[in-house]
CSV table of C-alpha atoms in Angstrom, one decimal:
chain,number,residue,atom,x,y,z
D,1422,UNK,CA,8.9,30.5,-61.3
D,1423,UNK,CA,11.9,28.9,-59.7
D,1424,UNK,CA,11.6,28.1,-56.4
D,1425,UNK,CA,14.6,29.4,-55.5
D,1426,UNK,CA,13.1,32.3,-56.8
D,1427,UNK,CA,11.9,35.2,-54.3
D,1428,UNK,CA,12.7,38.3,-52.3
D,1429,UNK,CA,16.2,38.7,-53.6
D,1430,UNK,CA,15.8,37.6,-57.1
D,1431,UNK,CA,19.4,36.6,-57.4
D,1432,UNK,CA,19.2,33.5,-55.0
D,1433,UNK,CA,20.4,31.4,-57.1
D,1434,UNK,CA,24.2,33.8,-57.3
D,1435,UNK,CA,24.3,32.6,-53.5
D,1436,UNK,CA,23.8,29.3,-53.5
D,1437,UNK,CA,27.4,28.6,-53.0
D,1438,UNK,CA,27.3,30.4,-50.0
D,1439,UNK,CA,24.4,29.0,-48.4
D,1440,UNK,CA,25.3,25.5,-49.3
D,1441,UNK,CA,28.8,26.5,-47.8
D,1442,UNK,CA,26.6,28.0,-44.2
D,1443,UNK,CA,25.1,25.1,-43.9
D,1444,UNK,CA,25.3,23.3,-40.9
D,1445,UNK,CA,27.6,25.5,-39.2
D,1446,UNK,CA,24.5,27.3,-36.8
D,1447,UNK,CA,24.5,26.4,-33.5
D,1448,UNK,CA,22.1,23.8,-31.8
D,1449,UNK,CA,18.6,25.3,-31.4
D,1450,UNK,CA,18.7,24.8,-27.3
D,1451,UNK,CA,22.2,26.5,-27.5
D,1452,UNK,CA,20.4,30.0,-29.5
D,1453,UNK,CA,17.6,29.7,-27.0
D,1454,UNK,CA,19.7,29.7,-24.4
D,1455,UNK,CA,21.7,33.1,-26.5
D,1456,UNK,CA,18.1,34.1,-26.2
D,1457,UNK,CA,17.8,33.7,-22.5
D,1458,UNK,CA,20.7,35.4,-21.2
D,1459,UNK,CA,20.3,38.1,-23.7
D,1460,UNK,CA,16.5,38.5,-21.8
D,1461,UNK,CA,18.1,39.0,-18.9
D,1462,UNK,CA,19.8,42.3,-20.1
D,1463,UNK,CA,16.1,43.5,-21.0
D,1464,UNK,CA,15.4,44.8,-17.2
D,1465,UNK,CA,16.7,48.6,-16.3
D,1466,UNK,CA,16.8,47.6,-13.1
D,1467,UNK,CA,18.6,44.5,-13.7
D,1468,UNK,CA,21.3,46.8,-15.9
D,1469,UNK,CA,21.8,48.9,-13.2
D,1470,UNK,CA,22.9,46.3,-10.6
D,1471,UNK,CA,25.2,44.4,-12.9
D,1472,UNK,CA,26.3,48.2,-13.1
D,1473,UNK,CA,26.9,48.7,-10.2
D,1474,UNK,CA,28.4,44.9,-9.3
D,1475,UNK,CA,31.1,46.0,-12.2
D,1476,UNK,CA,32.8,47.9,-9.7
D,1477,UNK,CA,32.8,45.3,-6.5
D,1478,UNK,CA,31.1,42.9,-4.6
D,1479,UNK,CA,27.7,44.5,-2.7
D,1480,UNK,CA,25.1,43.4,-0.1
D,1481,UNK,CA,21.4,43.9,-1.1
D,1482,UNK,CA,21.4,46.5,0.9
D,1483,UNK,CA,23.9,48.3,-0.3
D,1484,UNK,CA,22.7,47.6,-3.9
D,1485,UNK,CA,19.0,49.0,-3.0
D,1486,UNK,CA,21.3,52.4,-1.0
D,1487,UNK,CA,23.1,52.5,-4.1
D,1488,UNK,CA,19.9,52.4,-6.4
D,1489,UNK,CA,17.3,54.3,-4.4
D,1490,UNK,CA,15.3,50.5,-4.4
D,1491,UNK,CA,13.8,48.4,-1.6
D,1492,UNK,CA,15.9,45.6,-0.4
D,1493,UNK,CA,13.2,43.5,-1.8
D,1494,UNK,CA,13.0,44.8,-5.3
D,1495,UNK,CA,16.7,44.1,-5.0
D,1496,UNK,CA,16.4,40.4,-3.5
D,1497,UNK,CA,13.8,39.7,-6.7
D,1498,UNK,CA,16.0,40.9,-9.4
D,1499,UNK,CA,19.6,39.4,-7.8
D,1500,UNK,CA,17.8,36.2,-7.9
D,1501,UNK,CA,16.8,36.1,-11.7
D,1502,UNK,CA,20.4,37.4,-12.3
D,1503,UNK,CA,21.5,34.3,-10.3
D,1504,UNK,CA,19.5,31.7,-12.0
D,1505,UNK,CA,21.0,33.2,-15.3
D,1506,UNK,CA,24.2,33.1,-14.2
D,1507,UNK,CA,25.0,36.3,-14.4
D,1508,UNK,CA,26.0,36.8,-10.5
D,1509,UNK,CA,27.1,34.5,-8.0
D,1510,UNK,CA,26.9,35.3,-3.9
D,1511,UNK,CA,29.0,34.3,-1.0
D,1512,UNK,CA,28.1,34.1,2.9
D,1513,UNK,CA,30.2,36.0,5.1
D,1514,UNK,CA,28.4,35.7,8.6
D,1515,UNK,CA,25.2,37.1,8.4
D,1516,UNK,CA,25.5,39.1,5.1
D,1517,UNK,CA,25.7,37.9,1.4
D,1518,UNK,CA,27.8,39.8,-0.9
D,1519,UNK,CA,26.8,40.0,-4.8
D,1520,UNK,CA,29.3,39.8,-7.5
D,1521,UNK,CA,29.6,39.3,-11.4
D,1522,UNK,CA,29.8,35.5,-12.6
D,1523,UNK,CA,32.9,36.0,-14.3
D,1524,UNK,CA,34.6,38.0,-16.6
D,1525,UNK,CA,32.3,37.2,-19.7
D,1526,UNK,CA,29.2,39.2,-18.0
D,1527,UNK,CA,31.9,42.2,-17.8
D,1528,UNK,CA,32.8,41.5,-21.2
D,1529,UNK,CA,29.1,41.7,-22.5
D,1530,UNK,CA,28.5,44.8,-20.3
D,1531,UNK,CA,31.0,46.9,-21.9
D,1532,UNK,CA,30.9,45.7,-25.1
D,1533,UNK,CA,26.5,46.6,-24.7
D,1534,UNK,CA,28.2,49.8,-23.0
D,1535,UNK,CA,29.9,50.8,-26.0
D,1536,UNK,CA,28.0,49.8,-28.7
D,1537,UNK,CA,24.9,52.1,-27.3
D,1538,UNK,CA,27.3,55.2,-26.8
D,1539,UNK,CA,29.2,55.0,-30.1
């Protein structure tokens, strides 16, 4: 037996093809890192305030209003969504506001958005 020879039996038809992949995935750290932000997506909770953050810019407490949540629960899940890059905050006096990174994390919203309702 070949061993080029397995699951598809016809391997050898796509050699071309492979040998013409090759090379082109990306870095391992950069998939993991795919991997990563795509985790962060995994959370209901998580959904839901990037959800809501689609709209406009929110405090924690209007977030956990919003959501039925404690602020807390809130605090948690904003910071994970933070380190991830997913949402950035800004001080005005005493209150931070929440909003979307940039317009990729909208992007990858709707595009999650639509693919599950189609």
């Amino acid at each position: 037996m070949d061993e080029h020879e397995h699951i598809c039996g016809e391997c050898l038809h796509h050699q071309k093809l492979i040998d013409d992949l090759a090379g082109q995935m990306p870095d391992a750290d950069i998939l993991a890192d795919v991997a990563e932000l795509l985790g962060l997506f995994g959370d209901k909770t998580r959904v839901r305030i990037l959800y809501e953050l689609l709209r406009e810019e929110l405090c924690v407490s209007d977030i956990a209003q919003r959501l039925g949540m404690t602020a807390s629960a809130i605090s948690h899940q904003l910071r994970i969504l933070k380190q991830g890059r997913l949402v950035r905050s800004r001080r005005e006096g005493k209150t931070v506001f929440y909003s979307l990174a940039d317009s990729h994390v909208k992007t990858i919203f709707y595009h999650a958005l639509e693919h599950v309702t189609e």
